[in-house]
């Protein structure tokens, strides 16, 4: 069949362009699929926060909320006269507003913004507060500090307070789940960065914010991430949960007056999660809201230091007590640990109690010498005890594949050649081996000793246990002040 001029040109053009078309189609086929837009996380959270109620909380969640509160009050009282708090009180007192709220263990009164900050600092200074092990967030500090300061100014029922506390803990931990561990690995102190959300959610809940105002409050909290891990071992570390408390309260107060923010500050392309983390798992925030509670996974420390050192202290005390090992007879202490242990607690020669909280060498040594790991074992005295200094030079931690951050494998070699071994799968205080109510009370009493008279400490403890029955949750704050 003959081909006319037009057909000839068309056929030639098709022949010339076919390889290019094929290449374009191949490139299109191999191009990664467009990323699905994130869910409206900020709005979903706001709706859930406002829809929560005390009556809807499962009994185990209520119980853990009360235990979290009791533990937080105890550590806040215990830390109230630390040098860090003294410095902060002295620095802020000349600039404080009206005396709306008191401080645990002290006589000074501050405006609620500064009271929230100072009680938050006090509760974290010993590194003895609660821990959400999935994220290493210390949940109660930012949330309880914010809403107790608010409750001191405006009466709040114990039931409403407990509901707000659980809502705040749930909010910060779920947001933390969405970005952990990448966010933490980048150097952020996750208690500070996520704590602002928890404080804003809880405070906004008590203030009766509308859904739009709650969205604004979460957005304003997103604009105030606080805390870097470089601060660990200094006063600055306890600054972070304190500031998260006041930042969240600040956000809720502004939002209540209509101060606006973006509606998608958590999930937007240039929002919080995408800006400060390379991981964003939105399902961790939205799935199971109201049925699965991160607050139920909260844990409480039997030892006054970073959670990754707890298995080592637990193992050392077991060997010391059960096998009757004396510190002077020890030739070497070998530890098989996860990389995070040395990353977080690798200080070989701490000089202060604060630095000792970040030294696996000190933790092991002092546990063998004193048979404990409380606040007294992380004091300047203990860190500079010649017996502890000598023994920590014999502690040899080795990063070992297969060891979880919550585990340790310890072998102690004595001068006479005998060896003793412990493998800690779950240390006391973990979800698997939780502290009992009696152990929490003993911890509270020990922390309050020397700060409050025994009778007053017991009265505060009773108020904490009876939180859901209180007509005014602010009674706890007033009862815990010095001289009350």
Coordinates of C-alpha atoms in Angstrom, one line a residue:
X1 CA 0.0 0.0 0.0
X2 CA 1.4 3.4 -1.0
X3 CA 2.0 6.0 1.8
X4 CA 1.2 9.6 1.2
X5 CA 3.5 12.4 2.5
X6 CA 1.4 13.1 5.6
X7 CA 1.5 9.4 6.6
X8 CA 5.2 9.2 6.0
X9 CA 6.0 12.1 8.2
X10 CA 3.7 10.8 11.0
X11 CA 5.3 7.3 10.9
X12 CA 8.8 8.8 11.0
X13 CA 7.8 11.0 13.9
X14 CA 6.4 8.0 15.8
X15 CA 9.5 6.0 15.2
X16 CA 11.7 8.8 16.4
X17 CA 9.7 9.4 19.6
X18 CA 8.9 5.8 20.7
X19 CA 12.2 5.3 22.6
X20 CA 11.6 8.6 24.4
X21 CA 8.1 7.7 25.2
X22 CA 9.2 4.3 26.5
X23 CA 11.8 5.9 28.7
X24 CA 9.3 8.4 30.1
X25 CA 6.9 5.6 30.9
X26 CA 9.6 3.6 32.6
X27 CA 10.7 6.6 34.7
X28 CA 7.1 7.2 35.6
X29 CA 6.7 3.5 36.6
X30 CA 9.8 3.6 38.9
X31 CA 9.0 6.9 40.5
X32 CA 8.0 6.4 44.2
X33 CA 4.3 6.7 44.8
X34 CA 3.1 10.0 46.2
X35 CA 3.1 10.1 50.0
X36 CA -0.4 10.0 51.4
X37 CA -1.4 13.2 53.2
X38 CA -1.3 12.8 57.0
X39 CA -4.5 12.6 59.0
X40 CA -5.7 15.7 60.7
X41 CA -3.9 14.7 63.9
X42 CA -4.1 18.0 65.7
X43 CA -7.9 18.2 65.3
X44 CA -8.4 14.5 66.1
X45 CA -6.5 14.9 69.3
X46 CA -8.4 18.1 70.2
X47 CA -11.7 16.3 69.8
X48 CA -10.6 13.3 71.9
X49 CA -9.2 15.5 74.7
X50 CA -12.5 17.4 75.0
X51 CA -14.6 14.2 74.8
X52 CA -12.8 12.5 77.6
X53 CA -14.3 12.2 81.0
X54 CA -13.5 10.7 84.4
X55 CA -16.4 8.3 84.1
X56 CA -15.2 6.9 80.8
X57 CA -11.7 6.1 82.2
X58 CA -11.2 2.4 82.9
X59 CA -10.5 1.6 86.5
X60 CA -6.9 0.5 85.9
X61 CA -6.2 3.8 84.1
X62 CA -7.6 5.8 87.0
X63 CA -5.5 3.8 89.5
X64 CA -2.4 4.4 87.5
X65 CA -3.2 8.1 87.2
X66 CA -3.4 8.3 91.0
X67 CA -0.2 6.4 91.4
X68 CA 1.5 8.7 88.9
X69 CA 0.2 11.7 90.9
X70 CA 1.4 10.3 94.2
X71 CA 4.9 9.6 92.9
X72 CA 5.1 13.1 91.3
X73 CA 4.1 14.8 94.5
X74 CA 6.7 12.8 96.5
X75 CA 9.6 13.7 94.1
X76 CA 8.5 17.3 94.0
X77 CA 8.6 17.5 97.7
X78 CA 12.0 15.7 97.9
X79 CA 13.6 18.0 95.4
X80 CA 12.2 21.3 96.8
X81 CA 15.3 22.4 98.6
X82 CA 17.9 21.3 96.1
X83 CA 20.3 24.0 95.1
X84 CA 18.8 24.1 91.7
X85 CA 15.4 25.1 93.1
X86 CA 17.0 27.6 95.4
X87 CA 18.7 29.3 92.5
X88 CA 15.5 29.4 90.4
X89 CA 13.4 30.7 93.2
X90 CA 15.9 33.5 93.9
X91 CA 16.2 34.4 90.3
X92 CA 12.5 34.5 89.6
X93 CA 11.0 35.9 92.8
X94 CA 11.7 39.6 92.0
X95 CA 9.7 39.2 88.7
X96 CA 6.8 37.1 89.9
X97 CA 3.2 38.2 89.5
X98 CA 0.5 37.8 92.1
X99 CA 1.0 35.0 94.7
X100 CA -1.5 32.6 93.2
X101 CA 0.1 29.2 94.0
X102 CA 2.6 27.7 96.4
X103 CA 5.5 25.4 96.0
X104 CA 5.9 21.9 97.6
X105 CA 8.1 22.0 100.6
X106 CA 8.6 25.7 100.6
X107 CA 6.9 28.9 101.9
X108 CA 7.2 31.0 98.8
X109 CA 4.2 31.7 96.6
X110 CA 4.3 32.7 92.9
X111 CA 2.0 33.4 90.0
X112 CA 0.8 30.2 88.4
X113 CA 3.2 30.4 85.4
X114 CA 6.2 30.5 87.7
X115 CA 4.8 28.0 90.2
X116 CA 4.2 25.5 87.4
X117 CA 7.8 25.9 86.3
X118 CA 9.3 25.7 89.7
X119 CA 7.4 22.6 90.8
X120 CA 8.3 21.0 87.5
X121 CA 12.0 21.7 88.1
X122 CA 11.7 20.3 91.7
X123 CA 10.0 17.1 90.5
X124 CA 12.8 16.3 88.0
X125 CA 15.9 17.4 89.8
X126 CA 16.5 14.0 91.4
X127 CA 15.7 12.1 88.1
X128 CA 13.5 10.0 90.3
X129 CA 10.2 10.8 88.6
X130 CA 7.9 8.5 86.5
X131 CA 9.0 7.1 83.1
X132 CA 7.1 6.0 80.1
X133 CA 9.6 3.4 79.0
X134 CA 8.5 3.3 75.3
X135 CA 9.8 6.9 74.8
X136 CA 11.7 7.7 78.1
X137 CA 9.3 10.6 78.6
X138 CA 8.8 11.6 82.3
X139 CA 5.0 12.2 81.9
X140 CA 3.7 13.6 85.2
X141 CA 6.2 16.5 85.6
X142 CA 5.0 18.8 82.8
X143 CA 1.3 17.9 83.2
X144 CA 0.8 17.8 86.9
X145 CA 2.9 20.9 87.5
X146 CA 0.8 22.9 85.1
X147 CA -2.7 21.8 86.3
X148 CA -1.9 21.8 90.0
X149 CA -0.8 25.4 89.7
X150 CA -4.0 26.2 87.9
X151 CA -6.0 24.3 90.5
X152 CA -4.4 26.4 93.3
X153 CA -5.9 29.5 91.6
X154 CA -9.3 28.1 90.5
X155 CA -11.0 25.2 92.3
X156 CA -11.0 21.9 90.4
X157 CA -12.7 18.7 91.5
X158 CA -10.4 15.7 92.0
X159 CA -12.2 13.7 89.3
X160 CA -11.8 16.5 86.8
X161 CA -8.2 16.9 87.8
X162 CA -7.5 13.2 87.4
X163 CA -9.2 13.1 84.0
X164 CA -7.1 16.1 82.9
X165 CA -3.9 14.4 84.2
X166 CA -4.6 11.2 82.2
X167 CA -5.5 13.2 79.1
X168 CA -2.3 15.2 79.3
X169 CA -0.1 12.1 79.9
X170 CA -1.8 10.3 77.0
X171 CA -1.3 13.3 74.7
X172 CA 2.4 13.7 75.3
X173 CA 3.2 10.0 75.2
X174 CA 1.3 9.4 72.0
X175 CA 3.0 12.3 70.3
X176 CA 6.3 11.0 71.6
X177 CA 5.6 7.5 70.2
X178 CA 5.1 9.0 66.8
X179 CA 8.6 10.4 66.6
X180 CA 10.7 8.2 68.9
X181 CA 13.5 7.2 68.7
X182 CA 14.6 9.4 65.8
X183 CA 13.6 12.6 67.5
X184 CA 15.4 11.6 70.7
X185 CA 18.5 10.4 68.8
X186 CA 18.8 13.8 67.1
X187 CA 19.5 15.3 70.6
X188 CA 16.1 16.5 71.8
X189 CA 15.0 16.0 75.4
X190 CA 11.7 14.4 74.7
X191 CA 10.1 15.1 78.1
X192 CA 10.5 18.8 77.3
X193 CA 9.5 18.7 73.7
X194 CA 6.4 16.5 74.2
X195 CA 5.6 17.7 77.7
X196 CA 4.3 21.1 76.4
X197 CA 1.6 19.2 74.5
X198 CA 0.5 17.3 77.6
X199 CA 0.4 20.4 79.8
X200 CA -1.6 22.4 77.1
X201 CA -4.1 19.5 76.7
X202 CA -4.6 19.1 80.4
X203 CA -4.8 22.8 81.3
X204 CA -7.1 23.4 78.3
X205 CA -9.3 20.6 79.3
X206 CA -9.8 22.2 82.8
X207 CA -10.3 25.6 81.3
X208 CA -13.2 24.3 79.1
X209 CA -11.7 25.3 75.8
X210 CA -13.7 24.8 72.6
X211 CA -12.5 22.4 70.0
X212 CA -11.0 25.3 67.9
X213 CA -9.3 26.8 71.0
X214 CA -7.8 23.4 71.9
X215 CA -6.4 23.1 68.4
X216 CA -4.8 26.5 68.9
X217 CA -3.5 25.4 72.3
X218 CA -1.8 22.4 70.8
X219 CA -0.5 24.5 68.0
X220 CA 1.0 27.0 70.4
X221 CA 2.5 24.1 72.4
X222 CA 4.1 22.9 69.1
X223 CA 5.8 26.3 68.7
X224 CA 7.6 25.9 72.1
X225 CA 9.7 22.7 72.0
X226 CA 12.2 22.8 74.9
X227 CA 15.1 20.7 75.9
X228 CA 18.4 19.3 74.5
X229 CA 20.1 16.2 75.7
X230 CA 23.4 18.1 76.0
X231 CA 21.9 19.6 79.2
X232 CA 22.0 16.2 81.0
X233 CA 24.1 16.3 84.1
X234 CA 23.4 20.0 84.8
X235 CA 20.6 22.1 86.3
X236 CA 19.4 22.7 82.8
X237 CA 18.0 19.1 82.6
X238 CA 15.3 19.8 85.2
X239 CA 14.6 23.2 83.5
X240 CA 13.1 21.3 80.6
X241 CA 10.0 19.6 82.2
X242 CA 9.5 22.8 84.3
X243 CA 9.5 24.9 81.2
X244 CA 7.3 22.4 79.4
X245 CA 4.8 22.8 82.2
X246 CA 4.7 26.6 82.0
X247 CA 4.8 26.6 78.1
X248 CA 1.8 24.3 78.0
X249 CA -0.1 26.4 80.5
X250 CA 0.9 29.6 78.6
X251 CA -0.5 28.0 75.4
X252 CA -3.8 27.1 77.0
X253 CA -4.3 30.5 78.5
X254 CA -3.6 32.3 75.2
X255 CA -5.9 29.9 73.3
X256 CA -8.7 30.5 75.8
X257 CA -8.7 34.2 74.7
X258 CA -8.7 33.3 71.0
X259 CA -4.9 33.6 70.2
X260 CA -4.7 31.6 67.0
X261 CA -2.4 29.1 65.5
X262 CA -2.4 26.8 62.4
X263 CA -4.9 24.0 62.5
X264 CA -2.3 21.4 61.7
X265 CA 0.7 22.3 63.7
X266 CA 1.6 18.8 64.6
X267 CA 1.3 17.1 61.2
X268 CA 1.7 19.8 58.6
X269 CA 4.7 19.7 56.2
X270 CA 6.4 22.4 58.1
X271 CA 4.8 21.6 61.4
X272 CA 6.3 20.1 64.6
X273 CA 6.8 16.4 63.8
X274 CA 8.2 17.0 60.3
X275 CA 10.5 19.7 61.5
X276 CA 12.1 18.0 64.5
X277 CA 12.0 14.3 63.5
X278 CA 12.8 12.1 60.5
X279 CA 10.1 9.7 61.7
X280 CA 6.4 10.4 61.8
X281 CA 4.0 7.5 62.7
X282 CA 0.6 9.2 62.8
X283 CA -1.1 5.9 63.8
X284 CA 0.7 6.1 67.2
X285 CA -1.2 9.2 67.9
X286 CA -4.7 8.4 66.6
X287 CA -5.2 4.6 66.9
X288 CA -7.1 3.4 69.9
X289 CA -7.8 6.7 71.4
X290 CA -10.0 6.1 74.4
X291 CA -9.5 2.4 74.4
X292 CA -5.7 1.9 74.6
X293 CA -4.0 4.0 77.2
X294 CA -0.3 4.8 77.3
X295 CA -0.9 6.2 80.8
X296 CA -1.5 2.7 82.0
X297 CA 2.1 1.9 81.0
X298 CA 3.7 4.5 83.3
X299 CA 6.4 3.2 85.6
X300 CA 8.0 4.5 88.8
X301 CA 11.7 4.5 89.7
X302 CA 13.1 2.7 92.7
X303 CA 16.4 4.3 91.9
X304 CA 17.2 8.0 91.6
X305 CA 18.8 8.0 88.2
X306 CA 18.4 7.4 84.5
X307 CA 16.2 4.3 83.8
X308 CA 18.9 2.6 81.7
X309 CA 21.1 2.3 84.8
X310 CA 18.4 0.5 86.8
X311 CA 19.1 -3.0 85.7
X312 CA 22.8 -2.6 86.7
X313 CA 21.8 -1.3 90.2
X314 CA 19.3 -4.1 90.6
X315 CA 21.9 -6.7 89.6
X316 CA 24.6 -5.3 91.9
X317 CA 22.3 -5.2 94.9
X318 CA 21.2 -8.8 94.3
X319 CA 24.8 -10.0 94.1
X320 CA 25.9 -7.9 97.1
X321 CA 23.0 -9.2 99.3
X322 CA 22.4 -12.7 98.1
X323 CA 26.1 -13.7 97.5
X324 CA 27.5 -11.6 100.4
X325 CA 30.0 -9.8 98.1
X326 CA 32.0 -7.1 99.8
X327 CA 33.2 -4.1 97.6
X328 CA 36.9 -4.5 98.8
X329 CA 36.9 -8.1 97.5
X330 CA 35.9 -7.2 93.9
X331 CA 38.5 -7.3 91.2
X332 CA 36.3 -6.5 88.2
X333 CA 32.7 -5.9 87.3
X334 CA 31.9 -6.8 83.7
X335 CA 28.7 -5.4 82.2
X336 CA 27.1 -6.3 78.9
X337 CA 24.9 -3.4 77.9
X338 CA 23.0 -1.7 75.1
X339 CA 24.7 1.2 73.2
X340 CA 22.2 3.7 74.8
X341 CA 23.6 2.9 78.2
X342 CA 27.0 4.4 77.4
X343 CA 25.5 7.1 75.2
X344 CA 23.4 8.4 78.1
X345 CA 25.5 7.4 81.2
X346 CA 29.1 7.2 80.0
X347 CA 30.6 9.6 82.5
X348 CA 33.6 7.8 83.9
X349 CA 34.7 10.3 86.6
X350 CA 31.6 12.3 87.9
X351 CA 32.4 15.0 90.4
X352 CA 28.9 15.9 91.5
X353 CA 25.8 14.1 92.4
X354 CA 24.1 15.3 89.3
X355 CA 26.9 14.0 87.1
X356 CA 26.7 10.7 89.0
X357 CA 23.2 10.2 87.7
X358 CA 24.7 9.9 84.3
X359 CA 27.5 7.5 85.1
X360 CA 27.0 3.7 84.8
X361 CA 30.4 3.4 86.5
X362 CA 29.2 5.2 89.6
X363 CA 25.8 3.4 89.6
X364 CA 27.4 0.0 89.8
X365 CA 30.0 1.0 92.3
X366 CA 27.7 2.8 94.7
X367 CA 25.2 -0.1 94.6
X368 CA 27.9 -2.5 95.7
X369 CA 29.2 -0.1 98.4
X370 CA 25.9 1.1 99.9
X371 CA 23.4 -1.5 98.8
X372 CA 21.0 1.1 97.5
X373 CA 20.3 3.5 94.6
X374 CA 18.3 6.3 96.2
X375 CA 18.9 10.0 96.2
X376 CA 21.5 9.6 98.9
X377 CA 23.5 7.4 96.6
X378 CA 23.6 10.2 94.0
X379 CA 24.8 13.0 96.2
X380 CA 28.1 14.9 96.1
X381 CA 29.1 12.8 99.1
X382 CA 28.5 9.5 97.5
X383 CA 30.1 10.4 94.2
X384 CA 33.3 11.4 96.0
X385 CA 33.4 8.6 98.5
X386 CA 36.9 7.0 98.2
X387 CA 35.4 3.5 98.3
X388 CA 33.0 4.3 95.4
X389 CA 35.7 6.0 93.4
X390 CA 38.0 3.0 93.7
X391 CA 35.4 0.5 92.7
X392 CA 34.0 2.4 89.7
X393 CA 37.5 2.2 88.1
X394 CA 36.9 -1.6 88.1
X395 CA 33.6 -1.4 86.2
X396 CA 33.9 -2.4 82.6
X397 CA 30.7 -1.9 80.5
X398 CA 30.8 -3.4 77.0
X399 CA 28.3 -2.7 74.2
X400 CA 26.8 -6.1 73.4
X401 CA 24.5 -7.1 70.5
X402 CA 21.2 -8.6 71.6
X403 CA 21.1 -6.7 74.9
X404 CA 18.0 -4.6 75.3
X405 CA 18.2 -1.1 76.9
X406 CA 16.2 -2.4 79.8
X407 CA 18.6 -5.4 80.4
X408 CA 22.1 -6.0 81.7
X409 CA 24.3 -9.0 82.0
X410 CA 26.7 -8.7 85.0
X411 CA 29.6 -10.8 85.9
X412 CA 31.6 -10.0 89.1
X413 CA 35.1 -11.4 89.5
X414 CA 36.5 -11.4 93.0
X415 CA 40.2 -11.2 94.0
X416 CA 40.2 -14.9 94.9
X417 CA 39.0 -15.9 91.4
X418 CA 35.3 -16.6 92.2
X419 CA 32.7 -15.2 89.9
X420 CA 29.0 -14.3 90.4
X421 CA 26.6 -13.7 87.6
X422 CA 23.2 -12.0 87.1
X423 CA 21.2 -11.4 84.0
X424 CA 18.4 -8.8 84.5
X425 CA 15.6 -9.1 82.0
X426 CA 13.3 -6.7 83.7
X427 CA 14.5 -4.5 86.6
X428 CA 12.3 -3.6 89.5
X429 CA 10.1 -0.7 88.6
X430 CA 9.5 -1.9 85.1
X431 CA 6.0 -2.6 83.6
X432 CA 6.8 -6.3 84.2
X433 CA 8.0 -5.8 87.8
X434 CA 6.1 -2.7 89.0
X435 CA 6.6 -1.0 92.3
X436 CA 3.8 -1.9 94.7
X437 CA 1.7 0.8 96.5
X438 CA 3.6 0.1 99.7
X439 CA 6.9 0.6 97.9
X440 CA 5.6 3.9 96.5
X441 CA 4.6 5.0 99.9
X442 CA 8.0 4.2 101.3
X443 CA 9.6 6.1 98.5
X444 CA 7.4 9.1 99.2
X445 CA 8.1 9.0 103.0
X446 CA 11.9 8.8 102.4
X447 CA 11.8 11.8 100.0
X448 CA 9.6 13.9 102.3
X449 CA 11.8 13.1 105.4
X450 CA 13.7 16.2 106.4
X451 CA 11.5 18.5 104.2
X452 CA 8.1 18.1 105.9
X453 CA 7.2 16.8 109.4
X454 CA 6.1 13.2 109.3
X455 CA 2.5 13.9 110.2
X456 CA 2.2 16.5 107.4
X457 CA 3.8 14.1 104.8
X458 CA 1.3 11.4 105.8
X459 CA -1.6 13.9 105.3
X460 CA -0.3 14.9 101.9
X461 CA 0.0 11.2 101.0
X462 CA -3.6 10.5 102.1
X463 CA -4.8 13.4 99.9
X464 CA -3.0 12.0 96.9
X465 CA -4.5 8.5 97.3
X466 CA -8.0 10.1 97.7
X467 CA -7.6 12.4 94.7
X468 CA -10.9 11.3 93.0
X469 CA -12.9 12.1 96.1
X470 CA -11.5 15.6 96.6
X471 CA -13.8 18.5 96.1
X472 CA -10.8 20.7 95.4
X473 CA -7.6 19.2 94.0
X474 CA -5.7 22.4 95.0
X475 CA -5.9 21.1 98.6
X476 CA -2.9 18.9 97.8
X477 CA -0.8 21.9 96.8
X478 CA -1.8 23.8 99.9
X479 CA -1.1 20.8 102.2
X480 CA 2.3 20.2 100.7
X481 CA 3.7 23.7 101.3
X482 CA 6.1 24.3 104.2
X483 CA 4.3 25.2 107.4
X484 CA 0.9 24.1 106.2

